[in-house]
Coordinates of C-alpha atoms in Angstrom, one line a residue:
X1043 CA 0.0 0.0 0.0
X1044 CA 0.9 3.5 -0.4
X1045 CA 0.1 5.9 1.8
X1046 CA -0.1 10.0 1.1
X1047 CA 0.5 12.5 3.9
X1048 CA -0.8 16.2 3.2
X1049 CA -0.4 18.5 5.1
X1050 CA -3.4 21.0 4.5
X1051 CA -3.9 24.6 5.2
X1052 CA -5.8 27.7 3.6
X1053 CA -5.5 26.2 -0.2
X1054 CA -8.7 25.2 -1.4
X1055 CA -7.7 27.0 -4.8
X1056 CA -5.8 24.1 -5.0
X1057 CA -6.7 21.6 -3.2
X1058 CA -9.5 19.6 -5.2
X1059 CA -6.2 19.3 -7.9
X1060 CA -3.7 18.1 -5.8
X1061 CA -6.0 15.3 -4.2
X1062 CA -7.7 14.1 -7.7
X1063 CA -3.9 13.7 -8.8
X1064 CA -4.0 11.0 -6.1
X1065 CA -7.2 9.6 -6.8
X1066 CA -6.1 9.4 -10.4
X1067 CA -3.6 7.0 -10.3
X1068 CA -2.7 4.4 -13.2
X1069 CA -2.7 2.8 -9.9
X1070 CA -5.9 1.8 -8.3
X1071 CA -7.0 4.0 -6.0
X1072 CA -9.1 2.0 -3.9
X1073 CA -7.4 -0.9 -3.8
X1074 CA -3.8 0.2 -3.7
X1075 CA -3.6 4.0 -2.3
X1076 CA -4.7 5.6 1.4
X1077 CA -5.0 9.5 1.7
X1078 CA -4.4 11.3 4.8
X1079 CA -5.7 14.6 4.4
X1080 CA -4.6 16.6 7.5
X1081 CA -6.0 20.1 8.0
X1082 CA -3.7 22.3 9.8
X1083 CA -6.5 24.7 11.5
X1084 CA -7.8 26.4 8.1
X1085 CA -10.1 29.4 7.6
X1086 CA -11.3 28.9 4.5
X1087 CA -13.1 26.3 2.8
X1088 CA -10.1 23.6 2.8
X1089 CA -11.9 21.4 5.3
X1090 CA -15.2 21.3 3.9
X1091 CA -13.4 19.9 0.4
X1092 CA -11.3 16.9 3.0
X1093 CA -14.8 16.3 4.2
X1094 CA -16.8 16.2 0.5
X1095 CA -13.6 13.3 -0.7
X1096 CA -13.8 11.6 2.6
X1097 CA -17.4 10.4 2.1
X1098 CA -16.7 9.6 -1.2
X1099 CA -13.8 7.8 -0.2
X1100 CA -14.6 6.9 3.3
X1101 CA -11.8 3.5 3.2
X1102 CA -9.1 5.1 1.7
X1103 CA -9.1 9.1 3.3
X1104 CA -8.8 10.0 6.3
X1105 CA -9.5 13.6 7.5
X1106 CA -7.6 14.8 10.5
X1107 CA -8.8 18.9 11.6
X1108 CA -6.6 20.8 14.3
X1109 CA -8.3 23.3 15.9
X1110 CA -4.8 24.9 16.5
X1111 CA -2.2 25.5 13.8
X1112 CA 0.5 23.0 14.0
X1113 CA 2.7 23.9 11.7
X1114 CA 4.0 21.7 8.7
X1115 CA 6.7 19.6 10.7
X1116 CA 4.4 18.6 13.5
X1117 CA 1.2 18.2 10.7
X1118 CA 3.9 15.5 9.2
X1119 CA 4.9 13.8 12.0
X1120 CA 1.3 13.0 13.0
X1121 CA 0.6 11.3 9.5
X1122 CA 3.9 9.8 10.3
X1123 CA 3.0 8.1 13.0
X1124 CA -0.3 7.0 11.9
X1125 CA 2.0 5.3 9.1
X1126 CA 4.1 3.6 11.3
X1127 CA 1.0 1.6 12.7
X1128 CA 0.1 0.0 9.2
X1129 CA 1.9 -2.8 7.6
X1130 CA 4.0 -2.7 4.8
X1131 CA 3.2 1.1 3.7
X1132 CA 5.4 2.9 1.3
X1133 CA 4.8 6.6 2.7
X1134 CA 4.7 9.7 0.4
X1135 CA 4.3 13.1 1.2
X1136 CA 2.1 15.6 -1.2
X1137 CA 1.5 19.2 -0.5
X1138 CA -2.1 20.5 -0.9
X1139 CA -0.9 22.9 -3.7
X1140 CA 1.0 20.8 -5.5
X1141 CA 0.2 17.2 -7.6
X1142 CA 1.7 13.9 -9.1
X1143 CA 1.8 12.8 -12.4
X1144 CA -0.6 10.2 -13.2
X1145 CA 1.8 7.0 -13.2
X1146 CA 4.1 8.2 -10.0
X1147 CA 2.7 5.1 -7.8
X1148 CA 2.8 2.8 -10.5
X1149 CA 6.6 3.2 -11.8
X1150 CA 7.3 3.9 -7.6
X1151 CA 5.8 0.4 -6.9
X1152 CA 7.9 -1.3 -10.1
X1153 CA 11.3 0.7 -8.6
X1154 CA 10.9 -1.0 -5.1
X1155 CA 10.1 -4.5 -6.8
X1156 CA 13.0 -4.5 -8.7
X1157 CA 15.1 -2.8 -5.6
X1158 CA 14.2 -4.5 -2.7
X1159 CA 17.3 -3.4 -0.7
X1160 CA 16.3 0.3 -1.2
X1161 CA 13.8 2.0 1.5
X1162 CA 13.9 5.7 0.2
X1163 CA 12.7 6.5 -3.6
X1164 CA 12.3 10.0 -5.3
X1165 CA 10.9 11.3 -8.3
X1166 CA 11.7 14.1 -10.8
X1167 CA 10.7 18.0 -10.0
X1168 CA 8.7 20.0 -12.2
X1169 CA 7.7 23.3 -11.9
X1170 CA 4.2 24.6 -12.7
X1171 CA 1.9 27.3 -12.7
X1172 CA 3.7 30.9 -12.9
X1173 CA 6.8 29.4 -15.2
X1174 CA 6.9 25.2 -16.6
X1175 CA 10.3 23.9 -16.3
X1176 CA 12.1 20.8 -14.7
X1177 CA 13.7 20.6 -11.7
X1178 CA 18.1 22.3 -12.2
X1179 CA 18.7 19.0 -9.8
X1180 CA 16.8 16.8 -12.2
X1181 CA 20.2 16.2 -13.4
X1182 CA 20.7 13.3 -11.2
X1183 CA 17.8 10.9 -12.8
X1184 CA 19.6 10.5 -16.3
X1185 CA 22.2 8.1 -15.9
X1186 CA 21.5 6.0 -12.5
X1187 CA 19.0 4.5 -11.1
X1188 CA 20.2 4.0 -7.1
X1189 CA 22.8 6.9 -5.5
X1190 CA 25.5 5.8 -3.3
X1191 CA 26.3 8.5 -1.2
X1192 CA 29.3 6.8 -1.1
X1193 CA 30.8 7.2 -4.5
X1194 CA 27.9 9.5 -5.8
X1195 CA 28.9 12.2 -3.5
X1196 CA 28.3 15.1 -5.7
X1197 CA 24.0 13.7 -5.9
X1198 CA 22.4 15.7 -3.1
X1199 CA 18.7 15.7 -2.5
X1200 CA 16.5 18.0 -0.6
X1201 CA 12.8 17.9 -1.0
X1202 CA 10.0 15.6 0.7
X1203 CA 7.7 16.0 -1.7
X1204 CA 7.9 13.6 -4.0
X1205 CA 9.8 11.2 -1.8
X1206 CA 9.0 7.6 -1.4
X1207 CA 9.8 6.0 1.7
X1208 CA 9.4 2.3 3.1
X1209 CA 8.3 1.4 6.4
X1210 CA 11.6 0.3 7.8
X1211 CA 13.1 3.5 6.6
X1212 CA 9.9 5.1 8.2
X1213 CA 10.9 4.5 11.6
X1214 CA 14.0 6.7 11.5
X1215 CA 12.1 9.9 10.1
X1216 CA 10.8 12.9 11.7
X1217 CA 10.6 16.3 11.2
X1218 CA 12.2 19.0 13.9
X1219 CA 9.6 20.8 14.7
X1220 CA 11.4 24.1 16.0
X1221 CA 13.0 24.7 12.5
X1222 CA 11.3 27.3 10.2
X1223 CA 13.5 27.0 6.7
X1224 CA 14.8 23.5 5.4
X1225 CA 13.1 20.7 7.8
X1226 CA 12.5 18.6 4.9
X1227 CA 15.8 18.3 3.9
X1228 CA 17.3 18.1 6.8
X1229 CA 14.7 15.0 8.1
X1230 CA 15.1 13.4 4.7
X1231 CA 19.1 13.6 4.8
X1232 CA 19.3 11.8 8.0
X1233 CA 17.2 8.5 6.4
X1234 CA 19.4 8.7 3.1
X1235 CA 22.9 8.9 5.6
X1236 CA 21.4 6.1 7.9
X1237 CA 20.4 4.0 4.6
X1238 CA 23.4 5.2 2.8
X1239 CA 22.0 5.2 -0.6
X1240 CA 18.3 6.0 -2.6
X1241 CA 16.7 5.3 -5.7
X1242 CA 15.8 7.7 -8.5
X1243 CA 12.5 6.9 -10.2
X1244 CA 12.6 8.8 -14.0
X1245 CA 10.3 9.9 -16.1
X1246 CA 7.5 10.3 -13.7
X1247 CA 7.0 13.7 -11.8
X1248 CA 6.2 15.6 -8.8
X1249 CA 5.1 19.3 -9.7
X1250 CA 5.8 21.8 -8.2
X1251 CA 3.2 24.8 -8.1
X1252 CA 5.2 28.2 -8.3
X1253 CA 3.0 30.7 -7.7
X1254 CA 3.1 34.5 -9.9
X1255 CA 2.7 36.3 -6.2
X1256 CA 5.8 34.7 -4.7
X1257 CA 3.7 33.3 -2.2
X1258 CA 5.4 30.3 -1.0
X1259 CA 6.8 29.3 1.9
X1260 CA 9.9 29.1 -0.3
X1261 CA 10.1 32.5 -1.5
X1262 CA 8.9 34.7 1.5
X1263 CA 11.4 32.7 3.6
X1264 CA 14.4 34.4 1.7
X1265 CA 13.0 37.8 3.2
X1266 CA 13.3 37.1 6.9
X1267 CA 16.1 37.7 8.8
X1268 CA 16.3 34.5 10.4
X1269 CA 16.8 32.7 7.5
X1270 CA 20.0 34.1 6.9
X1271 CA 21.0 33.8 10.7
X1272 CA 19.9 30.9 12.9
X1273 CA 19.4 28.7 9.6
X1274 CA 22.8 28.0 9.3
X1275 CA 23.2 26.3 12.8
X1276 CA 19.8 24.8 12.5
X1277 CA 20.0 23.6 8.6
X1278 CA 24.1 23.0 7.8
X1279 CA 24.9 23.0 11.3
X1280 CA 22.4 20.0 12.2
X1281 CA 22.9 18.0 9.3
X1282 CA 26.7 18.4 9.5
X1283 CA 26.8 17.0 13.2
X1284 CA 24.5 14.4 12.5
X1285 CA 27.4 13.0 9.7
X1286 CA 29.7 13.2 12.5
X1287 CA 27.2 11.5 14.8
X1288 CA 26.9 8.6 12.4
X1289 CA 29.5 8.2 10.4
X1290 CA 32.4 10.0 13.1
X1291 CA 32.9 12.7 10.1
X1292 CA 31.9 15.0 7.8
X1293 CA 31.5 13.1 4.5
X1294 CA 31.6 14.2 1.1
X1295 CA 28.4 13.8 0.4
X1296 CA 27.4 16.3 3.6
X1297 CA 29.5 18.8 2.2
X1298 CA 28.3 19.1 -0.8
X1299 CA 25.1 19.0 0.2
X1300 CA 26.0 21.7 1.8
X1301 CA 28.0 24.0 -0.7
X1302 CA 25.8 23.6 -3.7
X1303 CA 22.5 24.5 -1.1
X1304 CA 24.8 27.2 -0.1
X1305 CA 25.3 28.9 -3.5
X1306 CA 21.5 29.8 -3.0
X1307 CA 22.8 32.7 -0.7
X1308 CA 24.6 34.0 -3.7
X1309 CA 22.9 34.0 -6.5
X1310 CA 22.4 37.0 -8.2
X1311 CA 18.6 37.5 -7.8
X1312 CA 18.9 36.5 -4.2
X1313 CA 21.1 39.6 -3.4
X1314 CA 18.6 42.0 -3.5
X1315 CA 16.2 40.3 -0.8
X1316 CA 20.0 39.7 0.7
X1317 CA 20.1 43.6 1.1
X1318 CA 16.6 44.9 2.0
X1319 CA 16.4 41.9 4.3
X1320 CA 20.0 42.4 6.5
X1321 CA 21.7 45.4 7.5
X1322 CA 25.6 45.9 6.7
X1323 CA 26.4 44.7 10.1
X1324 CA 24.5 41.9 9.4
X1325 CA 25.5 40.7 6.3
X1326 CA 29.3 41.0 7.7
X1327 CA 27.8 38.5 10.4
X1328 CA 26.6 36.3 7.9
X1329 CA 29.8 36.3 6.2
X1330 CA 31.7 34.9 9.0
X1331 CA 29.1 32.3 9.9
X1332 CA 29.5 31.2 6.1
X1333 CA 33.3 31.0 6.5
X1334 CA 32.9 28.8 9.6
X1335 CA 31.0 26.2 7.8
X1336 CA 33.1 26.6 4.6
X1337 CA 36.4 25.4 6.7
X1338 CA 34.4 22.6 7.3
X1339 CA 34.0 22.1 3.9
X1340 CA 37.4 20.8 1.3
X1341 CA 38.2 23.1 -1.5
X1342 CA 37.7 20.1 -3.6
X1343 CA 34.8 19.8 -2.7
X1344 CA 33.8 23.3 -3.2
X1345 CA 35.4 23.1 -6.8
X1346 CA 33.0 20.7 -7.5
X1347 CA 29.5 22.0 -7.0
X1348 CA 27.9 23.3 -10.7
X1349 CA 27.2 26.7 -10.6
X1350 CA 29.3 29.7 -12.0
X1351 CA 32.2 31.6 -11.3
X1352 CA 31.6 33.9 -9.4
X1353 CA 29.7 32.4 -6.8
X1354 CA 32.9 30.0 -6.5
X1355 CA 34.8 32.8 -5.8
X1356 CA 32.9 33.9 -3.6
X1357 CA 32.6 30.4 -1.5
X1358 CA 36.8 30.3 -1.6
X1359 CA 36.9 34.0 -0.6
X1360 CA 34.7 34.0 2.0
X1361 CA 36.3 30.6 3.5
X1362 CA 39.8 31.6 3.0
X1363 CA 39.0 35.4 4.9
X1364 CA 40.7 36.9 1.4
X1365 CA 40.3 37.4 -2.2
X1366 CA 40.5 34.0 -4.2
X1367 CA 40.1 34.5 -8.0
X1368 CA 40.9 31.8 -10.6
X1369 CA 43.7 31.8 -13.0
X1370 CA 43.1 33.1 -16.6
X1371 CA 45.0 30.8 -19.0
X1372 CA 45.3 31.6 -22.6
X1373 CA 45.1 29.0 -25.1
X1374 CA 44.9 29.6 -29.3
X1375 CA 41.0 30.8 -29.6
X1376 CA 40.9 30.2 -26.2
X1377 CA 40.7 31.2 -22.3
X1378 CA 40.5 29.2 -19.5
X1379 CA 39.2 30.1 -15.9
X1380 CA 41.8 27.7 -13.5
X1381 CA 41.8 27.2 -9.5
X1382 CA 44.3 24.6 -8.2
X1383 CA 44.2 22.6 -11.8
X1384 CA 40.1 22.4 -11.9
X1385 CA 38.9 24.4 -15.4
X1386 CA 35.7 26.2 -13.6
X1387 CA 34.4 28.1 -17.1
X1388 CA 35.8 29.0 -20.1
X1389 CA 34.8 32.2 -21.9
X1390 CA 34.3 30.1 -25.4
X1391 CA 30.8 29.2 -23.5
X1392 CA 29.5 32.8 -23.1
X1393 CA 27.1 34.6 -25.0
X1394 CA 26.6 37.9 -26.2
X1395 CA 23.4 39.2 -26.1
X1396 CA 21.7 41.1 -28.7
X1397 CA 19.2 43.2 -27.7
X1398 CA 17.5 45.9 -30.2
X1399 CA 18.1 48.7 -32.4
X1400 CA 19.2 52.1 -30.9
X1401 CA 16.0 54.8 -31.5
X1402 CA 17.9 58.2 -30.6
X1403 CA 18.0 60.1 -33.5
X1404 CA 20.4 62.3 -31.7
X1405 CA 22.6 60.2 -31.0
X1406 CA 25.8 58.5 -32.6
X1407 CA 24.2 55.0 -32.1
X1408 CA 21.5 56.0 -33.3
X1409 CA 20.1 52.8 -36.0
X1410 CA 23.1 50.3 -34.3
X1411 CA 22.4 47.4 -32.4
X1412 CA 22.4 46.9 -29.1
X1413 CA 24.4 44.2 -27.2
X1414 CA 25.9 43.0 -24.2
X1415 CA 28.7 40.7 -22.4
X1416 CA 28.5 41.4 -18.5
X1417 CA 28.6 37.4 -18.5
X1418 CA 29.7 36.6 -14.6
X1419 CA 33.0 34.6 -16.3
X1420 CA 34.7 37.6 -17.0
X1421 CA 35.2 41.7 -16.9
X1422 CA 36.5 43.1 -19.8
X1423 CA 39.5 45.4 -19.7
X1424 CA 38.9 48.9 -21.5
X1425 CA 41.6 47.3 -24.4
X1426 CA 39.5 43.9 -25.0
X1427 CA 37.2 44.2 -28.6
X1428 CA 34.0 42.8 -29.0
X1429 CA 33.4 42.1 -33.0
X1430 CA 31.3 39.9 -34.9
X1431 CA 32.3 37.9 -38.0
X1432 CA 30.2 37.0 -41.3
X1433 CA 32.0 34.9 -44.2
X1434 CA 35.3 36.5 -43.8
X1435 CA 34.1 40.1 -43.2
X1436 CA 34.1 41.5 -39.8
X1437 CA 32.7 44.5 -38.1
X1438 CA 33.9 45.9 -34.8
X1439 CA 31.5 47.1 -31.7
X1440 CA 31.9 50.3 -30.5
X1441 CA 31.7 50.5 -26.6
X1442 CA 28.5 52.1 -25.3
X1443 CA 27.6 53.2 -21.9
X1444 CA 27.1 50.3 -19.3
X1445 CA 27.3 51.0 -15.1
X1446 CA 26.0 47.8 -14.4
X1447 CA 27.9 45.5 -11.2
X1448 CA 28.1 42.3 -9.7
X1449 CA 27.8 41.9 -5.7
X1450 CA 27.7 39.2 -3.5
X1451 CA 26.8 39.4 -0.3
X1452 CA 27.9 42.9 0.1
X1453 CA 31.7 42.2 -2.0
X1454 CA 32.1 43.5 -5.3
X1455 CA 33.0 40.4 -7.8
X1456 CA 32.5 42.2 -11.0
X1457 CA 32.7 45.4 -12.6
X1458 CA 30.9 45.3 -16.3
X1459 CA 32.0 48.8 -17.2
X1460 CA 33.3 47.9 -20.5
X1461 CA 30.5 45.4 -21.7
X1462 CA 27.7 46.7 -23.1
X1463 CA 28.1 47.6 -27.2
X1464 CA 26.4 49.1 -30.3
X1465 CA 27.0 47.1 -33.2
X1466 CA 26.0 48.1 -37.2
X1467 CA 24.5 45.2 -38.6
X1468 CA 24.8 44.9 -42.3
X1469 CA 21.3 44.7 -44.4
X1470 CA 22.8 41.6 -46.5
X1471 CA 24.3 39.3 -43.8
X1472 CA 22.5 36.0 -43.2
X1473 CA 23.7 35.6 -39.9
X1474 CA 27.0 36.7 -37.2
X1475 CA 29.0 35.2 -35.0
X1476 CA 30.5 37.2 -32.1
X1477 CA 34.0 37.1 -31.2
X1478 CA 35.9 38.9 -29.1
X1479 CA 39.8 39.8 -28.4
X1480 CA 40.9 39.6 -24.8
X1481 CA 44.2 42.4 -24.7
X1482 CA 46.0 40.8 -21.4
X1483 CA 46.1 37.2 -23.6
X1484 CA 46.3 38.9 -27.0
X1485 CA 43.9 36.1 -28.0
X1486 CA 40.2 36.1 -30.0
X1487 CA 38.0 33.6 -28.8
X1488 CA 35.0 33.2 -30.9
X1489 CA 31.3 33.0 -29.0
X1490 CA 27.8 32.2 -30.5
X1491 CA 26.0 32.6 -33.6
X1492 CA 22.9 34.4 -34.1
X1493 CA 21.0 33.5 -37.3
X1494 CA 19.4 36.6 -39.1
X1495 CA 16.1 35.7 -38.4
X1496 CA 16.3 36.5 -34.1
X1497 CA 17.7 39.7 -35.0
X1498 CA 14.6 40.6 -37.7
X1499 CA 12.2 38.7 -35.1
X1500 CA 13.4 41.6 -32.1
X1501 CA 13.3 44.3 -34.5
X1502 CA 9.6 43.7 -35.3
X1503 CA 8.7 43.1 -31.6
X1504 CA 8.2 39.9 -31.8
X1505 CA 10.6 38.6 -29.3
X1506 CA 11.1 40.4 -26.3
X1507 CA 14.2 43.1 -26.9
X1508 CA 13.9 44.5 -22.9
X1509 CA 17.5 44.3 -21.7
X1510 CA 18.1 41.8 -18.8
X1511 CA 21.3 40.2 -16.8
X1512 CA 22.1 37.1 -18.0
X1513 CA 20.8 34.5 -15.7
X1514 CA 23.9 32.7 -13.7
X1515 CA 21.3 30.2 -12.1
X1516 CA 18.7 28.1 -12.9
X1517 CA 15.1 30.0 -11.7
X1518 CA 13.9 26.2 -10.7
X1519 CA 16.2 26.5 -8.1
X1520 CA 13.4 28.5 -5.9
X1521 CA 12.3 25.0 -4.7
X1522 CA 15.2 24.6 -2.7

């Protein structure tokens, strides 16, 4: 049997879709599935929907009200321990916002058949409602089917939802009930370091409901203080004892669990919450609990998590209590972005951005296109050229006004003073590749192509030409 736990409270927008994506299993419902549909004190009409599937399903839901909020740890651990009193129970856990894919039980059932020495399971992420996209950590479902934390180090998980456990696993799960930010990860990380290893289920999905007001538990944590604060005891702190606890260190696996959850706090889009959120004093605070965990964690490690270049940097910097930039090495066509012989980027792999024509008629630019290369790699130096390249012919950019800056947490990584360009675009070329000559190497490095068509398509309006910084992580990553 499995059994769903679902945590309920003030969605009944939501609700009816979330519980019919249960009811709609390939799987049978009735014979194969139980619901518990656990109402965490609501005020609207969340209850009254429990109630209406609970007399249609009166064998396989069960309704549980609190008169008194809970909260979402303590809401688990109830449906928890009603698990623990069935029999052999696989235990999922759905919240009332979010759905399954049709076949999840199905394929979840076939994993555990064919693994019977795994307890834990999860499922791919997809995101849903305000934007549709998978999951950035997705990345771990497409060549393996069981992690060994072991040897697969460098394949953290975080979520709950979406997680399958087994009964035997089941017993060692709970949710700490005085933590605010990342309780699911840190409950689910204890199973996966006392099991050592869990199963990836592909092709079948948990979504994820991002919502267009930012309304999530996920996004308005990033704007209070003490997620920035006591979280790092709480979160990394906990986790990181309990690998000592159990395995008498800090393994691999913990750290870069760690380090690539840690990036989050330095992200580009997260440093503006970063700064309304903290003061200066505080930020310099939160620097110096960063650098304590960061000793804990090995360069190597660090070196290894997939994210970009600054935001290593930054990591290095911060642990180290200096400045810790990578080595440029110039190759032919070529330059490479070095830290203790790990390649972190190269700027081959950059784009330039073309944006839209220039309308001032008063000005030089006036008619030229506009276009851009504050990638995070790399600042260029007043002497580098930007140019773009058609069947032999090739046009240089003309610099045009850019003040734009990178910051993390308060320290000034990049300076893009010298990246923003106004290009002339010949009527007869087909298409352009940009290029562009880095002085201090006296090397050209060609970048991407852009086929004539974009260009046309931005000049009519039909593709957005508004001028924005190049993302340097994935948007999914709001789920974490």
């Amino acid at each position: 049997m499995i059994a769903v736990i679902m945590p309920v409270y003030n969605t009944e927008e939501y609700l009816r879709a979330a519980i019919d994506s249960v009811i709609c299993q390939t799987l049978p419902f009735e014979e194969n599935i139980r619901l518990y549909l656990i109402d965490d004190a609501s005020t609207d009409g969340s209850l009254k929907i429990c109630q209406e599937y609970q007399k249609k399903y009166p064998d396989n839901i069960i309704v549980k009200h609190f008169e008194e909020n809970q909260g979402v740890s303590a809401i688990r651990n109830y449906g928890i321990r009603q698990c623990r009193e069935c029999g052999d129970v696989i235990v999922s856990f759905l919240d009332s916002d979010d759905k399954f894919g049709e076949d999840v039980f199905e394929r979840v059932v076939e994993f555990f058949d064919k693994h019977p020495d795994i307890n834990m399971a999860t499922v791919e992420i997809m995101l849903f409602g305000a934007m549709t996209k998978d999951h950035k950590i997705n990345w771990r479902f497409r060549d393996k089917e069981v992690v060994n934390i072991q040897k697969d180090y460098t394949n953290p998980h975080y979520y709950i939802g979406g997680a399958f456990v087994r009964r035997t696993a089941l017993q060692k799960l709970e949710f700490d009930e005085t933590m605010q930010f990342w309780e699911d990860a840190l409950a689910i990380n204890q199973v996966i370091l006392d099991e050592g290893q869990y199963g990836l289920v592909s092709g079948v999905y948990y979504y994820y409901r991002k919502r267009s007001d930012e309304s999530s538990l996920v996004d308005v944590a990033w704007k209070s203080k003490e997620r920035y604060t006591s979280f790092l005891e709480s979160g990394y702190g906990k986790i990181m004892a309990y690998s000592k606890k159990t395995k008498r260190r800090i393994i691999p696996y913990v750290q870069f669990l760690v380090a690539y959850h840690m990036r989050l706090f330095m992200v580009r889009k997260r440093q503006q919450d970063v700064s309304d959120t903290l003061t200066e004093e505080e930020i310099i605070e939160l620097r110096r609990k960063l650098q304590k965990i960061l000793k804990k964690i090995k360069v190597s490690i660090i070196l290894q998590v997939p994210t970009s270049l600054p935001i290593i940097e930054a990591m290095l910097s911060i642990r180290a209590g200096r400045q810790i930039r990578a080595k440029r090495v110039y190759r032919e066509k070529e330059c490479l972005f070095v830290y203790k012989g790990v390649e972190l980027a190269r700027i081959s792999e950059r784009r330039v951005q073309l944006y839209a024509p220039i309308d001032k008629p008063d000005s030089e630019f006036d008619g030229m296109w506009k276009a851009t290369f504050y990638t995070p790699v790399y600042a260029m130096k007043k002497q580098d050229k930007l140019f773009v390249e058609y069947h032999g012919q090739r046009i240089e950019a003309r610099e045009y006004r850019c003040r734009k800056q990178l910051f993390i947490l308060g320290k000034r990584m990049r300076c893009f003073y010298h990246a923003r360009f106004a290009i002339d675009l010949p009527a007869d070329w087909d298409e352009l590749t940009f290029g562009i000559y880095l002085a201090e190497g006296d090397t050209e490095v060609l970048l991407n192509r852009i086929e004539r068509q974009e260009w046309e398509m931005r000049q009519k309006g039909l593709a957005s030409a508004e001028e924005t910084e190049p993302a340097d992580e994935d948007a999914a990553d709001k789920l974490l």
